[in-house]
CSV table of C-alpha atoms in Angstrom, one decimal:
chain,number,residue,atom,x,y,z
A,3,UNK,CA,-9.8,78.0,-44.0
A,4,UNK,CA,-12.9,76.2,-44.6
A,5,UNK,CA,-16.5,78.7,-46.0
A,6,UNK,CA,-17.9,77.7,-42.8
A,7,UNK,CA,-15.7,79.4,-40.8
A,8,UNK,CA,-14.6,82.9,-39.9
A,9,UNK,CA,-11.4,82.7,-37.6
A,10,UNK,CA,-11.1,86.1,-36.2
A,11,UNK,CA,-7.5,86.6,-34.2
A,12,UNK,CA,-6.4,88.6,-30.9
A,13,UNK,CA,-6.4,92.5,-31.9
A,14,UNK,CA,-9.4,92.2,-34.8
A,15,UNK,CA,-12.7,93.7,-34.7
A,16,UNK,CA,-15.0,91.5,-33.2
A,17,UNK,CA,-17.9,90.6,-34.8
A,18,UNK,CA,-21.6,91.9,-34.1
A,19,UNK,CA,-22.8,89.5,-31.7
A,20,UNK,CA,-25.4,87.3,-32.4
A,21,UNK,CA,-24.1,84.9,-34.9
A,22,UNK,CA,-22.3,81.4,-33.1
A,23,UNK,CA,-19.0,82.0,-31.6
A,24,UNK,CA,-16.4,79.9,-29.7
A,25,UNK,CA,-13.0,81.3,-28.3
A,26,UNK,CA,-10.1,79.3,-28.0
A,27,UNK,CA,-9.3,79.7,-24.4
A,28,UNK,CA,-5.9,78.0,-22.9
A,29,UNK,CA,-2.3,78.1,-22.7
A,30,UNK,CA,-0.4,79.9,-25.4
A,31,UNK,CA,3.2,79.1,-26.6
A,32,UNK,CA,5.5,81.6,-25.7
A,33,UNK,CA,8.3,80.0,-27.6
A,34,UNK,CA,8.6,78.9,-31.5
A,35,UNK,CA,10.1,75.5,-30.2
A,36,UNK,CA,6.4,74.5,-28.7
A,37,UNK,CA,3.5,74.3,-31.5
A,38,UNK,CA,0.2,75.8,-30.7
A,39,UNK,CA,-2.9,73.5,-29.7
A,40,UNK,CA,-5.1,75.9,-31.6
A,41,UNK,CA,-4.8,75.1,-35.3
A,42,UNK,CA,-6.0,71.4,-34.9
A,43,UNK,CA,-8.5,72.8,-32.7
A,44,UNK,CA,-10.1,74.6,-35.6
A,45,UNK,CA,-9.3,72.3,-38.1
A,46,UNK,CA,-11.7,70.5,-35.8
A,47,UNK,CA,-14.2,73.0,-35.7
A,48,UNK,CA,-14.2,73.6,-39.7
A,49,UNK,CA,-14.9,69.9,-39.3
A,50,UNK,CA,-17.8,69.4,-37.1
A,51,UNK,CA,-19.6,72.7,-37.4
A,52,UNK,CA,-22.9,71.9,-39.7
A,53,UNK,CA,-24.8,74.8,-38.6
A,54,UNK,CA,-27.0,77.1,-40.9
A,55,UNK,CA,-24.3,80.3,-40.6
A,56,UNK,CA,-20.4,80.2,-41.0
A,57,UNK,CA,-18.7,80.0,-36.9
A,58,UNK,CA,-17.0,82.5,-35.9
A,59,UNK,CA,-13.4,81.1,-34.0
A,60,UNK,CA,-12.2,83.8,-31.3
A,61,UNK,CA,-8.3,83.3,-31.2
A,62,UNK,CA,-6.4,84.9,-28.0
A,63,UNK,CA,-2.7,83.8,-30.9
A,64,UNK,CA,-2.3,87.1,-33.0
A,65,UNK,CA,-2.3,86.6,-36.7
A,66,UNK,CA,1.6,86.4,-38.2
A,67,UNK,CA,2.8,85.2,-34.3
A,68,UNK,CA,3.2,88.8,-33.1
A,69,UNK,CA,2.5,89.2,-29.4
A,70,UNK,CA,0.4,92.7,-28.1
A,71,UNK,CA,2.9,95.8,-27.4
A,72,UNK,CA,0.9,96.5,-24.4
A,73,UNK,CA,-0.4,93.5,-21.6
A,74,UNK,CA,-3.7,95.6,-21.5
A,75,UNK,CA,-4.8,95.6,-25.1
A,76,UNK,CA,-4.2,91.7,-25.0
A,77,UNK,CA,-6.0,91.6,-21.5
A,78,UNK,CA,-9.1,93.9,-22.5
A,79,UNK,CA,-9.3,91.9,-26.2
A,80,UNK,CA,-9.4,88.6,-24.8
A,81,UNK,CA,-12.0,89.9,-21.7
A,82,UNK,CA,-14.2,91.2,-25.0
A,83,UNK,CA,-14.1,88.1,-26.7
A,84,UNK,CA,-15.0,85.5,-24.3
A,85,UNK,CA,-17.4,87.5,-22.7
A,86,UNK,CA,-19.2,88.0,-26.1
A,87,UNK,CA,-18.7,84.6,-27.6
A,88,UNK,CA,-21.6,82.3,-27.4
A,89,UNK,CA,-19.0,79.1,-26.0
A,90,UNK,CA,-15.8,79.1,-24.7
A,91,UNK,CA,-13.9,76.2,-25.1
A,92,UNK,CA,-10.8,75.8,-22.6
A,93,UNK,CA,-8.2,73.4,-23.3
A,94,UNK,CA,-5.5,73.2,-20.8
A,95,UNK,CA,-2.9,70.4,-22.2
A,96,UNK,CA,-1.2,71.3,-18.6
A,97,UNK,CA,3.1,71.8,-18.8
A,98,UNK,CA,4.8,73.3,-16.3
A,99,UNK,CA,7.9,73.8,-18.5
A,100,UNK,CA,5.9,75.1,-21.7
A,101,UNK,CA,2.6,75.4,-21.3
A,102,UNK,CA,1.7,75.9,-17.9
A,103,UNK,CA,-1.5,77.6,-17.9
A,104,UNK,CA,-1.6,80.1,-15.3
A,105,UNK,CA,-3.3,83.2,-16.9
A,106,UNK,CA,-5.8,80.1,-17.9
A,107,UNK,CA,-6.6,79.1,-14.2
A,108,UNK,CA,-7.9,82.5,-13.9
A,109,UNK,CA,-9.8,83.0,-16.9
A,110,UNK,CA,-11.9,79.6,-15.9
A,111,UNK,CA,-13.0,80.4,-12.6
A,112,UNK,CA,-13.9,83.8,-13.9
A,113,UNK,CA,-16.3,82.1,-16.9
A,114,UNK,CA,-16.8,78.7,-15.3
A,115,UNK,CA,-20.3,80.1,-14.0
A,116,UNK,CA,-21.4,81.3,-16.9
A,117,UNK,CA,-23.3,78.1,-18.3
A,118,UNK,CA,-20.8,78.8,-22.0
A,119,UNK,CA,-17.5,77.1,-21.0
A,120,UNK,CA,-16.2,73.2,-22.2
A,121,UNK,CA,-13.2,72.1,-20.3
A,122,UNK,CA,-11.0,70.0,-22.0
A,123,UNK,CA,-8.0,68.2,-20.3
A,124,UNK,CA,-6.2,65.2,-21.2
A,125,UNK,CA,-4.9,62.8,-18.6
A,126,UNK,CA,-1.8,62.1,-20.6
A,127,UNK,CA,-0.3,65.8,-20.6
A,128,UNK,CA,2.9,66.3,-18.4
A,129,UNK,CA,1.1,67.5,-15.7
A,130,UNK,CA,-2.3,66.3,-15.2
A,131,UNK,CA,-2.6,67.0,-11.3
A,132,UNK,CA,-2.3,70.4,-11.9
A,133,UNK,CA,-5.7,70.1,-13.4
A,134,UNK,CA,-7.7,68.4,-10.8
A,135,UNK,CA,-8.8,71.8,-9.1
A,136,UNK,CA,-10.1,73.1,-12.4
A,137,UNK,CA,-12.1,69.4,-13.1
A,138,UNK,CA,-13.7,69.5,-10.0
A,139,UNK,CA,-14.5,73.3,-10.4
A,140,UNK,CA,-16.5,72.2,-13.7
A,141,UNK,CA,-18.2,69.4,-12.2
A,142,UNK,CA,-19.5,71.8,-9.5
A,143,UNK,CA,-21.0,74.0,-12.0
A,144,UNK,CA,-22.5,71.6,-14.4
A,145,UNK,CA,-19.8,72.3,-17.2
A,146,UNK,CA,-19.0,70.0,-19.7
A,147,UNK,CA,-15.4,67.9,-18.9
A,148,UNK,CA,-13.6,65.9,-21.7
A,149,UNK,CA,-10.1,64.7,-22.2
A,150,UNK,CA,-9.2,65.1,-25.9
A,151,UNK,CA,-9.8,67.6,-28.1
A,152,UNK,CA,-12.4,66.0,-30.6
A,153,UNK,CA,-14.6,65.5,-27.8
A,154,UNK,CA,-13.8,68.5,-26.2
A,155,UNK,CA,-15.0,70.6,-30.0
A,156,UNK,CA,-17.8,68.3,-29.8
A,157,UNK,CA,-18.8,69.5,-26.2
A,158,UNK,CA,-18.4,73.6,-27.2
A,159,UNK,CA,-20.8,72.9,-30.6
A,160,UNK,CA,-23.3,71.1,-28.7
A,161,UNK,CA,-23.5,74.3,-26.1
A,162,UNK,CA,-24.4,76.0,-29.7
A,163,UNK,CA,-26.9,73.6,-30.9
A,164,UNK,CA,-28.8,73.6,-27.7
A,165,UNK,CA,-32.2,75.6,-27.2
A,166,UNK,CA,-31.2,78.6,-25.2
């Protein structure tokens, strides 16, 4: 983990608001046999963050791979964390089969207003239609849309670079 980074996971105390914040907000694996998007996404971060405090990285994964006894405590975590980070960054690498993104769907029309979300999908994933609705859903509300995930980091940092 890199010093300028504080990667706090699904489950652990959020932090006293304030300092920059992004959560990691997309599909999750549900099986061992499909890797997670999210550690090159904040290998990413560690690389491109060159502000004057650490980042804080909001993770819906919970550390060690262990998912939430109860659906609530995951649901009311992950409603905490986006709501109090400072940019949510949602990458939706669309698969039906393993990663379909449904849960996600929701979670972007619900922020997608709030002037802090990045949407990030690439055209090459399995199922790239299935993201058109969510694409033209940013465009209507002025939020950022990129198709990797470099550009899509980029986009989420700049959202915490600019004036507020």
């Amino acid at each position: 983990m890199s010093e300028n980074l504080d990667l706090v996971w699904a489950h652990e105390e959020l932090p006293a608001t304030g300092a920059p914040s992004v959560f990691l907000a997309g599909p999750t694996p549900r099986s061992e046999d499909v890797p997670s998007w999210r550690p090159e996404a904040v290998d990413l971060l560690a690389a491109q963050w060159d502000g004057p405090q650490p980042l804080t990285v909001l993770t819906p994964e919970t550390r060690g791979g262990f998912r939430a006894v109860h659906y609530d405590d995951q649901f009311a975590w992950e409603t905490a964390a986006r709501a109090a980070a400072t940019a949510v960054l949602f990458w939706i690498p669309r698969d039906l089969r393993t990663l379909p993104g449904f849960t996600t769907n929701v979670e972007f029309g619900h922020d997608v207003t709030t002037g802090r979300t990045v949407l990030g999908c690439p055209p090459d994933c399995p199922d790239p239609r299935r993201n058109r609705y969510l694409i033209h859903l940013a465009h209507h509300y002025g939020a950022p849309v990129r198709e990797t995930l470099p550009d899509t980091v980029g986009a989420a940092l700049a959202l915490l670079r600019a004036p507020s």
